[in-house]
XYZ file of C-alpha atoms in Angstrom:
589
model
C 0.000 0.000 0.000
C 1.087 3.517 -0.575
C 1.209 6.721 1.216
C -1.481 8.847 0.755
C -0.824 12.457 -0.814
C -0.173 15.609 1.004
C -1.940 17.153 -2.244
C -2.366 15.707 -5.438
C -4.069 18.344 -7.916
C -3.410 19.043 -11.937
C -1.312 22.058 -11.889
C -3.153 24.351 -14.807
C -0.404 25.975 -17.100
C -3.131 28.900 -17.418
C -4.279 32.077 -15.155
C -7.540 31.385 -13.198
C -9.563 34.593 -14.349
C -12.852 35.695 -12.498
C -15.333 34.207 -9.924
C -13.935 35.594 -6.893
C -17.251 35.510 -5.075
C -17.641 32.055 -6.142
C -14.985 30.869 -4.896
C -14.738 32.824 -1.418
C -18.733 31.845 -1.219
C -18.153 27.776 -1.957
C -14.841 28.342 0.507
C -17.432 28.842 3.331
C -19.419 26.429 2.439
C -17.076 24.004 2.515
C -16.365 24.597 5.842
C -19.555 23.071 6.910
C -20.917 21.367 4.054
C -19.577 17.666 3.864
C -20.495 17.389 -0.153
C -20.812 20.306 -2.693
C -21.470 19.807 -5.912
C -20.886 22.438 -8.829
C -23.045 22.157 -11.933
C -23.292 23.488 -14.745
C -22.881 23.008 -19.013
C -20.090 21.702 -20.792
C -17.750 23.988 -21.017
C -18.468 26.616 -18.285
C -14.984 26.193 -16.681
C -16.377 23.616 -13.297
C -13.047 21.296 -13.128
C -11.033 24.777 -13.169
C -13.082 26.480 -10.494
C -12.614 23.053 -8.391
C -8.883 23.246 -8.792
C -8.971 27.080 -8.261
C -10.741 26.483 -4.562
C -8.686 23.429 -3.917
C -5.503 25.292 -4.356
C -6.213 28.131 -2.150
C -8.046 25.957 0.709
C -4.730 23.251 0.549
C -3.614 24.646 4.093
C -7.510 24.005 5.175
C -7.134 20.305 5.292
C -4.734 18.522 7.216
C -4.267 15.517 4.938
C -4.456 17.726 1.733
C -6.399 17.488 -1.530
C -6.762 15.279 -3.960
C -8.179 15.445 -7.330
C -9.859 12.080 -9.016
C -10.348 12.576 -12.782
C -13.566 10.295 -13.791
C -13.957 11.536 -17.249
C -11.826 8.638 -19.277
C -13.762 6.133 -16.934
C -16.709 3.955 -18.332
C -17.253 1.583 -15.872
C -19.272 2.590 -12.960
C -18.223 -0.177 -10.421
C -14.444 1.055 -10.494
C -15.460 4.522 -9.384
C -14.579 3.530 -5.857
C -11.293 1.775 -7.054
C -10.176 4.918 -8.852
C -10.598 6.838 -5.420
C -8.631 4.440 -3.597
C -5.913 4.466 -6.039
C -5.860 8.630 -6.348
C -5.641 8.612 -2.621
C -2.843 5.936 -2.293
C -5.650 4.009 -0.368
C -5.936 0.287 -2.287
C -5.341 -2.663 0.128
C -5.706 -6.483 -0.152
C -8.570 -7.376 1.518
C -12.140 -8.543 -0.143
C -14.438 -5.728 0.601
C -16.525 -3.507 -0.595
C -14.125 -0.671 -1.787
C -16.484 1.710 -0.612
C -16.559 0.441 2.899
C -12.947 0.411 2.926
C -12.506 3.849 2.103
C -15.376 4.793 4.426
C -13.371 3.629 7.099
C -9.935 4.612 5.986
C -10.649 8.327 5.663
C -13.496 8.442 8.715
C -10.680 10.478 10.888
C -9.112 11.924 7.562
C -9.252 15.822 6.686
C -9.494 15.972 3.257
C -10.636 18.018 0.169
C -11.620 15.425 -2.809
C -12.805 16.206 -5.802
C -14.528 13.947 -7.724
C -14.155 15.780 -11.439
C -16.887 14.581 -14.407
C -19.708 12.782 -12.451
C -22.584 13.145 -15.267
C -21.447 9.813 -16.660
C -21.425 7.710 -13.596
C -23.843 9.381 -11.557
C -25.294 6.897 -9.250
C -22.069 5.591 -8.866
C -20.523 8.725 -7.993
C -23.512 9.274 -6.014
C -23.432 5.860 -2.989
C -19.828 7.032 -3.233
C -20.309 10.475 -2.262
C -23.537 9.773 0.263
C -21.219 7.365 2.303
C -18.111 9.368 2.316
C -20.292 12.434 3.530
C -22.230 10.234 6.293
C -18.743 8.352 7.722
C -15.629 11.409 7.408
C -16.923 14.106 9.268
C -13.825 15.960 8.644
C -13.576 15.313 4.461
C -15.325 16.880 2.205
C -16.267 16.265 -1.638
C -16.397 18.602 -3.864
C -17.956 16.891 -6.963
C -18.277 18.409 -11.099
C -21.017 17.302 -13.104
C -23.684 18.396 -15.458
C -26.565 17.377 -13.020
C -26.952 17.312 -9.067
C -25.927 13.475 -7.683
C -28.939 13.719 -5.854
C -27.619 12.752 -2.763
C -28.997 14.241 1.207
C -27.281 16.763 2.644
C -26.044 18.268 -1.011
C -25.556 21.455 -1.828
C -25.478 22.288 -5.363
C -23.548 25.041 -6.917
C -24.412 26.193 -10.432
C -21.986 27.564 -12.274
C -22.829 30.385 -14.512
C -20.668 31.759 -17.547
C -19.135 34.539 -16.695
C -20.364 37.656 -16.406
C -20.462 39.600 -20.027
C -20.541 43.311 -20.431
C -23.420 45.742 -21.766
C -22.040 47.191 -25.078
C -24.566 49.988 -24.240
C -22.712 50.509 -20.981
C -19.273 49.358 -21.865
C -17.557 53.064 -23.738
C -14.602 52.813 -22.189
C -11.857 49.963 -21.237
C -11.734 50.257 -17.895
C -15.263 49.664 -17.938
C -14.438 46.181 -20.287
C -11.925 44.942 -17.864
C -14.567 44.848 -15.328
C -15.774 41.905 -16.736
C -14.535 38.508 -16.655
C -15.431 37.070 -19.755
C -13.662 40.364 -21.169
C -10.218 39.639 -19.068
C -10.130 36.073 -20.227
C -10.635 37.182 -23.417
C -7.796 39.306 -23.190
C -5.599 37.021 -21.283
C -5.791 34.101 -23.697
C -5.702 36.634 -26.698
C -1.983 37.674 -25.340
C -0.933 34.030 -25.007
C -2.119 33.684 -28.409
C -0.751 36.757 -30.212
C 2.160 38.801 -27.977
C 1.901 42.208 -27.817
C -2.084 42.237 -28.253
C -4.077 44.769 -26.868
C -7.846 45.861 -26.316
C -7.973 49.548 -27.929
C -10.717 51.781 -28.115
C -11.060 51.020 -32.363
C -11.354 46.932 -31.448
C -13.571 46.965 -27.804
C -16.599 46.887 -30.172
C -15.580 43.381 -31.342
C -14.255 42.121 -28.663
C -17.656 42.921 -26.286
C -19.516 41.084 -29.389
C -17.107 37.881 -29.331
C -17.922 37.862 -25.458
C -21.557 38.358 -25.471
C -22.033 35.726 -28.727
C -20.493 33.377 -26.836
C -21.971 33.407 -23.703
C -19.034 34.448 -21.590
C -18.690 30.181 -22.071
C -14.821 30.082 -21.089
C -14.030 27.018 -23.175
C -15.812 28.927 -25.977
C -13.825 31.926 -25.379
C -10.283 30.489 -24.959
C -11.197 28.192 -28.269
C -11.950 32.392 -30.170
C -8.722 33.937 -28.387
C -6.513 31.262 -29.968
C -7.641 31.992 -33.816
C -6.179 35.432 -32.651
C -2.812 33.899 -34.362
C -4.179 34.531 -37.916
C -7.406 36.496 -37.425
C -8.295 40.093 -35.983
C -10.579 40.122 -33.036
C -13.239 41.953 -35.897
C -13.009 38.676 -38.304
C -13.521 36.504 -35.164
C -16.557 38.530 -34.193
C -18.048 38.188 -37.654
C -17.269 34.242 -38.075
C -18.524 33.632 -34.497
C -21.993 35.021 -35.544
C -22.202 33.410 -39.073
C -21.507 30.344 -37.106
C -24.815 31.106 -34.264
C -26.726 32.086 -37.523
C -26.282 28.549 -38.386
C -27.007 27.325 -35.475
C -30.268 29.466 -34.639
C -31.745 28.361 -37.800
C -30.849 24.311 -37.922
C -31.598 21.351 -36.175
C -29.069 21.179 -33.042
C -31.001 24.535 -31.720
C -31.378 24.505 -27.616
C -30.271 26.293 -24.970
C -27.851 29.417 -25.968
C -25.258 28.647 -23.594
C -24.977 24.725 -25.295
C -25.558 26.785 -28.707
C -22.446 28.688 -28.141
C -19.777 26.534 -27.349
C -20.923 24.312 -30.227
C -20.664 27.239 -32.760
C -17.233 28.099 -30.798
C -16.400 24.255 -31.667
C -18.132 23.955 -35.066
C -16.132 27.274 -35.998
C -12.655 26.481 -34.574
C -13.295 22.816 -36.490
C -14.050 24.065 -39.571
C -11.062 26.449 -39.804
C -8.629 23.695 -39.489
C -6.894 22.613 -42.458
C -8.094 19.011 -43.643
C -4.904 17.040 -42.301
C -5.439 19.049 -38.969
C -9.198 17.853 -38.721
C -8.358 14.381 -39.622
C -5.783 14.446 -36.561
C -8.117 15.614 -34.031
C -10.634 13.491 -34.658
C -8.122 10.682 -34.886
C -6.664 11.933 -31.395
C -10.608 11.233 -29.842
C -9.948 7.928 -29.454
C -7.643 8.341 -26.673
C -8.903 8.042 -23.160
C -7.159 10.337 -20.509
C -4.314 11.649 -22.295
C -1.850 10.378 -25.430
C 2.088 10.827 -25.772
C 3.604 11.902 -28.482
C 5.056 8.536 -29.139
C 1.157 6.874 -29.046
C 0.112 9.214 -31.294
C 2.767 9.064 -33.605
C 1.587 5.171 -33.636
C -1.918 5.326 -33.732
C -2.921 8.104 -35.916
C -1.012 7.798 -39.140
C -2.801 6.388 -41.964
C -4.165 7.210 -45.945
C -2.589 10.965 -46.508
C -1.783 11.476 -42.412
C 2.015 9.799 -42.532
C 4.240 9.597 -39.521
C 6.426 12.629 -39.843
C 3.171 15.045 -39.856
C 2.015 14.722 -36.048
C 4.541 16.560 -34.407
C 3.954 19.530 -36.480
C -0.363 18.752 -36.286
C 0.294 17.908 -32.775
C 2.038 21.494 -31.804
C -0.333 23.285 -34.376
C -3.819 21.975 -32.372
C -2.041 23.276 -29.327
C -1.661 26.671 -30.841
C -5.209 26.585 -31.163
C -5.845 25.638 -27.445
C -8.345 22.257 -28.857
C -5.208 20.062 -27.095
C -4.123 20.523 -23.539
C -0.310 20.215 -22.875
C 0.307 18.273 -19.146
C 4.367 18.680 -18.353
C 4.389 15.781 -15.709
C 8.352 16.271 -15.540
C 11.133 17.816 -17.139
C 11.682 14.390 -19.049
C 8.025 13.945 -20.210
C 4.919 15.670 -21.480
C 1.517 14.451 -22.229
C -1.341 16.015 -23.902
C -4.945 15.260 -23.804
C -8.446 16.666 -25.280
C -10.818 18.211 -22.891
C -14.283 15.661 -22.630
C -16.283 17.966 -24.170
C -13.966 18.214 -27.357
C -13.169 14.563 -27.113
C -16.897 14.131 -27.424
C -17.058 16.005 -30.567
C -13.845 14.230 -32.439
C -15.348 10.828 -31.346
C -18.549 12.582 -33.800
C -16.367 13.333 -36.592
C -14.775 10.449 -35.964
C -18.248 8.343 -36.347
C -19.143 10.660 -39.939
C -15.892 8.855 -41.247
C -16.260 5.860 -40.764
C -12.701 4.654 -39.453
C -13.423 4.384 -35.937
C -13.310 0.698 -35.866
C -9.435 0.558 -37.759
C -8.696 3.157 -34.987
C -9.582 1.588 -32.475
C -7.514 -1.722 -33.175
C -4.581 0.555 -33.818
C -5.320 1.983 -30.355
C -5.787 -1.695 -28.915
C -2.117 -2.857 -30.339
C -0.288 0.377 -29.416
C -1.121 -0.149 -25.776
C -0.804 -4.174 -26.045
C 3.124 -4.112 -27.116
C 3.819 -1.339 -24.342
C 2.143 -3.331 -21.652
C 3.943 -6.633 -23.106
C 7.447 -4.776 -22.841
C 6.416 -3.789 -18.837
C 5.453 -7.412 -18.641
C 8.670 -8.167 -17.778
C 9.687 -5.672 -15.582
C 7.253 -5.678 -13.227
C 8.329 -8.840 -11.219
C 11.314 -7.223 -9.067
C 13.363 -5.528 -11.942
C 15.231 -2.341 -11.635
C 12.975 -0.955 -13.639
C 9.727 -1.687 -11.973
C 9.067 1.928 -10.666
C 9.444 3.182 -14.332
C 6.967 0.627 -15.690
C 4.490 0.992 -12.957
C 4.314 4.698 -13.659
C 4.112 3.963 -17.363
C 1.129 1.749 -16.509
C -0.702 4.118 -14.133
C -0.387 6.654 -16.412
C -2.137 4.780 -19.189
C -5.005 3.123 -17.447
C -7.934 4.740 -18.747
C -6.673 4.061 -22.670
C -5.853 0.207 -21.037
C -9.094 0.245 -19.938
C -10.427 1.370 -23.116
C -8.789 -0.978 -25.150
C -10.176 -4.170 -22.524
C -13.693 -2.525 -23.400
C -13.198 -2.779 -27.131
C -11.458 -6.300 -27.333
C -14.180 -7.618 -25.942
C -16.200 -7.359 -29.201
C -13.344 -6.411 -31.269
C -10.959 -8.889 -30.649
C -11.464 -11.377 -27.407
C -8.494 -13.414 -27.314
C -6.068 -10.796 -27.674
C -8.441 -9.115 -25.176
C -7.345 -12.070 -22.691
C -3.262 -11.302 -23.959
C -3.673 -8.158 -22.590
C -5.409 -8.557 -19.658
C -3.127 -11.379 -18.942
C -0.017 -9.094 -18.954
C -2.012 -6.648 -16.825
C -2.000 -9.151 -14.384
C 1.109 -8.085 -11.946
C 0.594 -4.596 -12.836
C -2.855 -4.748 -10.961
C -0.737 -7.113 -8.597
C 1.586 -4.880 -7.291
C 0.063 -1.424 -7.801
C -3.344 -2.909 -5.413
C -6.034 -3.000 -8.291
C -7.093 -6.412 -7.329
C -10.900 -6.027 -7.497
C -10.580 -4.496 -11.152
C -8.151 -7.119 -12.513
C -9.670 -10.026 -11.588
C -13.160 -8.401 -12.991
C -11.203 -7.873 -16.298
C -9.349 -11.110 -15.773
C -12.873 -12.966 -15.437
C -14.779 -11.190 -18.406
C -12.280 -11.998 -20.705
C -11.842 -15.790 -19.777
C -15.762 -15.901 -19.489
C -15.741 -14.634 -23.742
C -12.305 -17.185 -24.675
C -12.577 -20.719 -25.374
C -9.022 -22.118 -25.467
C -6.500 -19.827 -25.758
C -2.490 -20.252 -25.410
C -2.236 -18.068 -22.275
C -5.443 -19.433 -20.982
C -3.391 -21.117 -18.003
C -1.306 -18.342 -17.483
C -4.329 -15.703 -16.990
C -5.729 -18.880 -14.631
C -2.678 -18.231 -12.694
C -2.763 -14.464 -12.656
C -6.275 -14.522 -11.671
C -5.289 -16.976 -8.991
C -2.841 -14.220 -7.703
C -4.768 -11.946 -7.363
C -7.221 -13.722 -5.518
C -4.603 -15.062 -3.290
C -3.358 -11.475 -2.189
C -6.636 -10.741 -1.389
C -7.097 -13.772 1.074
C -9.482 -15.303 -1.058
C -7.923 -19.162 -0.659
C -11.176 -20.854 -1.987
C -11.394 -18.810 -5.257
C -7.164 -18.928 -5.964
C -7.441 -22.779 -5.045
C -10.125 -23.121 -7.937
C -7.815 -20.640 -10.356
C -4.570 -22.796 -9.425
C -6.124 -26.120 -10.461
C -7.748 -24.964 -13.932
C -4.353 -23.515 -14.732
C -2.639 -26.588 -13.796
C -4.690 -28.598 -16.201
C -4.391 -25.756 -19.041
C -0.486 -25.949 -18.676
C -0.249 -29.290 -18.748
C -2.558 -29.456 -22.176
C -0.148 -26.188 -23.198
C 2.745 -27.821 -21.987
C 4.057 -24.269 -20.341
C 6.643 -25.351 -17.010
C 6.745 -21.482 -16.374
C 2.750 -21.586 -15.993
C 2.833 -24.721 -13.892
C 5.605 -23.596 -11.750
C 3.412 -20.412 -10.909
C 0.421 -22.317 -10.022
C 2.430 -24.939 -8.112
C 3.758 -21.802 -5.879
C 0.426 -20.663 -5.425
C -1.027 -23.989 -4.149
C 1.582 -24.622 -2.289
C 1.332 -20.937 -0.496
C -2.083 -21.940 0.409
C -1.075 -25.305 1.858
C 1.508 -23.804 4.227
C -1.322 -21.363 5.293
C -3.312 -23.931 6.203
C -0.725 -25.621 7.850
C -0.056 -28.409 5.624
C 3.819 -28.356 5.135
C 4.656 -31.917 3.748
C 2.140 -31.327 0.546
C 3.142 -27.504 0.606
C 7.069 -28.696 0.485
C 6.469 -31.380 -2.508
C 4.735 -28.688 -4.453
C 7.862 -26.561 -3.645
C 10.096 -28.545 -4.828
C 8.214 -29.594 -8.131
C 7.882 -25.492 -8.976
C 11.683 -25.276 -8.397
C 12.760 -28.236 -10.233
C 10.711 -26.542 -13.251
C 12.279 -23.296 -12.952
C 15.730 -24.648 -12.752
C 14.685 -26.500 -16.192
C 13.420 -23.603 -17.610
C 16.609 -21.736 -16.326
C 15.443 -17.827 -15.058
C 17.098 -16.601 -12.227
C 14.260 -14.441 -11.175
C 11.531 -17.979 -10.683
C 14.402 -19.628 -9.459
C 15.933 -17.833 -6.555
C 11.798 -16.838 -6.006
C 11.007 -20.580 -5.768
C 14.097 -21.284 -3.129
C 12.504 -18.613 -0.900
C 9.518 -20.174 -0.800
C 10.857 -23.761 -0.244
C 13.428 -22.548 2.679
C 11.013 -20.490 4.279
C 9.067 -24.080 4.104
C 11.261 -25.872 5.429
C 12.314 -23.592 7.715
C 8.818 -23.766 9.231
C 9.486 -27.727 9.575
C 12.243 -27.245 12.118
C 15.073 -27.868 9.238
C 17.268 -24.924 10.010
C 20.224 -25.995 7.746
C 18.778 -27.486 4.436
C 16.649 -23.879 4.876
C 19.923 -21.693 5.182
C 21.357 -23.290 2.216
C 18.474 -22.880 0.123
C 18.224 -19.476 1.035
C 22.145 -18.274 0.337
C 21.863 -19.560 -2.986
C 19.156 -17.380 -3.449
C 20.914 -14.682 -2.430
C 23.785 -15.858 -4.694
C 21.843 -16.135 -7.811
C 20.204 -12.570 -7.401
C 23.550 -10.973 -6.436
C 24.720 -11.876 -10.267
C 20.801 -11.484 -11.443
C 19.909 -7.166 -12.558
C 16.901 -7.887 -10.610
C 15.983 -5.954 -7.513
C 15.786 -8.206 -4.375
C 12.115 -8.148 -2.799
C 13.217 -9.507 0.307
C 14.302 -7.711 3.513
C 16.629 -9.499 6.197
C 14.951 -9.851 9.173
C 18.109 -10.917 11.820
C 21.797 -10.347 11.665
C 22.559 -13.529 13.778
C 21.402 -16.262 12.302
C 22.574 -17.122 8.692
C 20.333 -19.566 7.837
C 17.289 -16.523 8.536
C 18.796 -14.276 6.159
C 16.448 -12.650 3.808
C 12.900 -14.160 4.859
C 9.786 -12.875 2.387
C 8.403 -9.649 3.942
C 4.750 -10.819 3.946
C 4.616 -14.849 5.305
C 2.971 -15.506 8.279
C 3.987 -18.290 10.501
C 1.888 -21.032 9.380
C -0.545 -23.029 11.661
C 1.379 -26.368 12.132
C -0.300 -30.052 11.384
């Protein structure tokens, strides 16, 4: 388990503009309020207003603030999970992973935000009602389209912001009073250096606010067209574009109206290799490197060597987000609502499906080269970041093989296996784990998902359902003829024997898992199988044949580039050197 964060929020690369009695009225409320819940339209700046409050109230709450990002998730039963993970709080035990994180953060003081509820409202919603009715001292601060509808919520709307009166607005002082006017302005001088509001341009600039509604996403999408446009030819494209709108089909309520003719517009000035690539991009969930994007999006007249320059272009026009998450590595992601409308565009062309497979086998090979490093290499921390990062467009890619392409669906899951293993997403991996052997018939890593599924289960302390996984694996590999998979499941059973205090079968299953490994001839499975057998038979009283097995262990990973998972646990006694951290003493028979 890991430590939980002091604060854990998206750092914005932007100036928060506006709402200051928003922000010191929700600051009150949150002093008393357990759950708060802003609402408000697609676009009207709710995840930045969050952050905003969060950042200023971080000395409020003794355990800090932590941000959960919902918006790349589809499944509503992992809402809890994603919590627990965002709050370093996942554990072993099977639970309900709401009760557990009712009780681990009853005495916590906390800000959470839960950020893009509409999608998985109820979930969000038991979530929210029993965090606010166990942890006095947290409190949720929740973004979403629509209330969760849960007692004891108070619900913030969150209006655009405030627009000026061109019949009272003569003057720029009197401009810069409003909000939607700053962030106009603000954005217009990241856009275009040196830009300023003059007396000859207010007129247009008032308009641009006003037509769109003070929407900020709208307005940041118009400032960034300052690059090749005046503020007057925005002005005039911005109402052709709610012309349009007014008289068609997708008519409803002006604020919606708006920031799709902001969207519509910005779209339909792109060049046609820069529309491609954005609607292309929509099939990422949570975020894309440049490297994924160089991989998945390519294809017909879009080649390779054109997505950096797309890539830095679409930033220019603020429709992708740049996240620096270190000096060594940036990633970039759609906002939802844009996402939404490239997944549209996407649809009209008719290559979502080719997409997505590209999608599927971009994030297959990376998780097949962490495979390997994710069982006590040296360069397990990398890999587990590498995962973490990409779990919503892992997630994405289970959802899609499960139609698109079960049995590489399985592959995938498979090698997900000790990722969910050692990061604590036991719950979700054996629910992938299970959907995807439920949809496979026989399959060539059938046994070895068995025995992943079987670990999981184990680490959780669920003996009866590992037992079961253990056995059906043990039958696959010997169909498959796979020692490494039957090794595995060997260790397992035998894990469970010594639990139960059944050494003498526990031993000869041992032994049988190490004889395989020293066949199959990795230093990692073997030195991992002596630990097991010398703690073993160091549990039977044997004392000697348990210190030898255990110094060749630490012989073979002395010479191995493996990282030892092992801790000594006494300095006098040789033959107690380097005992696994997590074994109980067995109840003897």
């Amino acid at each position: 388990m890991t430590a939980e964060p002091r604060s854990k929020l998206t750092r914005p690369l932007t100036s928060f503009v506006g709402r200051e009695d928003d922000i010191r009225t929700l600051s009150e409320h949150l002093k008393t309020q357990r759950l708060v819940t802003l609402t408000g339209a697609a676009g009207c700046g709710k995840t930045r207003l969050a952050l905003e409050i969060a950042a200023r109230q971080s000395q409020e709450f003794a355990d800090g603030t932590c941000m959960v990002e919902l918006g790349g998730l589809t499944e509503p039963e992992l809402v809890a999970n994603q919590v627990a993970a965002a709050t370093g709080l996942l554990d072993d035990r099977v639970r309900p992973m709401i009760e557990m994180l009712a009780e681990r953060l009853q005495d916590r003081s906390l800000l959470l935000i839960l950020d893009n509820c509409e999608h998985l409202l109820g979930a969000c919603a038991s979530l929210a009602d029993v965090l606010s009715r166990n942890c006095p001292a947290l409190r949720v601060l929740a973004t979403s389209r629509e209330p969760l509808g849960v007692t004891g919520e108070l619900t913030w709307q969150v209006a655009p912001l405030g627009t000026p009166d061109p019949e009272r607005t003569t003057t720029l002082t009197q401009a810069l009073r409003s909000d939607s006017v700053r962030l106009l302005l603000e954005r217009a001088q990241l856009s275009r250096p040196g830009f300023a509001l003059t007396q000859d341009n207010l007129p247009a600039a008032v308009q641009v606010c006003r037509r769109l509604d003070g929407v900020p996403l709208a307005l940041e999408l118009a400032a960034a067209r300052l690059r090749v446009l005046s503020i007057e030819e925005i002005a005039t494209r911005v109402s052709d574009h709610l012309s349009l709108l007014d008289s068609g089909a997708r008519a409803g309520p002006a604020r919606q109206r708006s920031l799709r003719a902001a969207i519509d517009w910005s779209y339909d000035l792109l060049s046609e290799p820069e529309r491609l690539f954005f609607s292309r991009l929509s099939v990422f969930a949570g975020g894309f490197t440049l490297e994924a994007a160089e991989e998945v999006t390519p294809g017909g007249t879009l080649e390779t060597r054109h997505v950096l320059d797309l890539l830095a272009r679409l930033v220019d026009k603020s429709l992708v987000q740049v996240e620096e998450l270190d000096r060594r590595q940036t990633r970039y992601r759609l906002l939802d609502t844009l996402r939404q409308y490239g997944r549209e565009r996407l649809d009209e062309k008719e290559e979502g499906a080719e997409l997505k497979r590209r999608h599927f086998e971009f994030f297959a090979r990376l998780v097949q080269r962490a495979d390997p490093h994710l069982h006590g290499s040296s360069e397990e921390r990398y890999w587990l970041e590498k995962i973490r990062q990409e779990h919503d467009n892992l997630r994405s890619a289970l959802d899609w093989s499960e139609t698109g392409a079960p049995e590489d669906g399985l592959r995938l899951a498979t090698g997900l296996g000790a990722y969910w293993y050692v990061s604590g997403h036991l719950d979700e991996g054996r629910r992938w784990l299970e959907r995807a052997l439920a949809i496979t018939g026989e399959s060539s890593v059938r046994g070895k998902a068995l025995v992943r599924l079987g670990r999981l289960a184990l680490k959780q302390g669920d003996w009866e359902a590992s037992r079961r996984f253990d056995r059906e694996a043990l039958a696959w590999s010997g169909l498959a003829d796979d020692p490494h998979t039957k090794a595995r499941a060997l260790n397992q059973a035998a894990f469970i024997r010594v639990q139960e205090g059944d050494l003498r079968a526990a031993r000869a299953a041992y032994e049988q898992a190490l004889a395989l490994d020293r066949d199959i001839g990795a230093d990692f499975w073997v030195a991992s199988s002596m630990d097991h057998l010398g703690q073993c038979i160091r549990f039977q009283g044997d004392h000697q044949a348990a210190g030898r097995l255990l110094r060749e262990s630490l012989e073979i990973r002395a010479g191995s580039t493996t990282s030892a998972v092992w801790r000594p646990r006494s300095s006098t006694s040789p033959s107690l050197l380097w005992i696994p951290v997590t074994w109980p003493a067995p109840t003897r028979r």
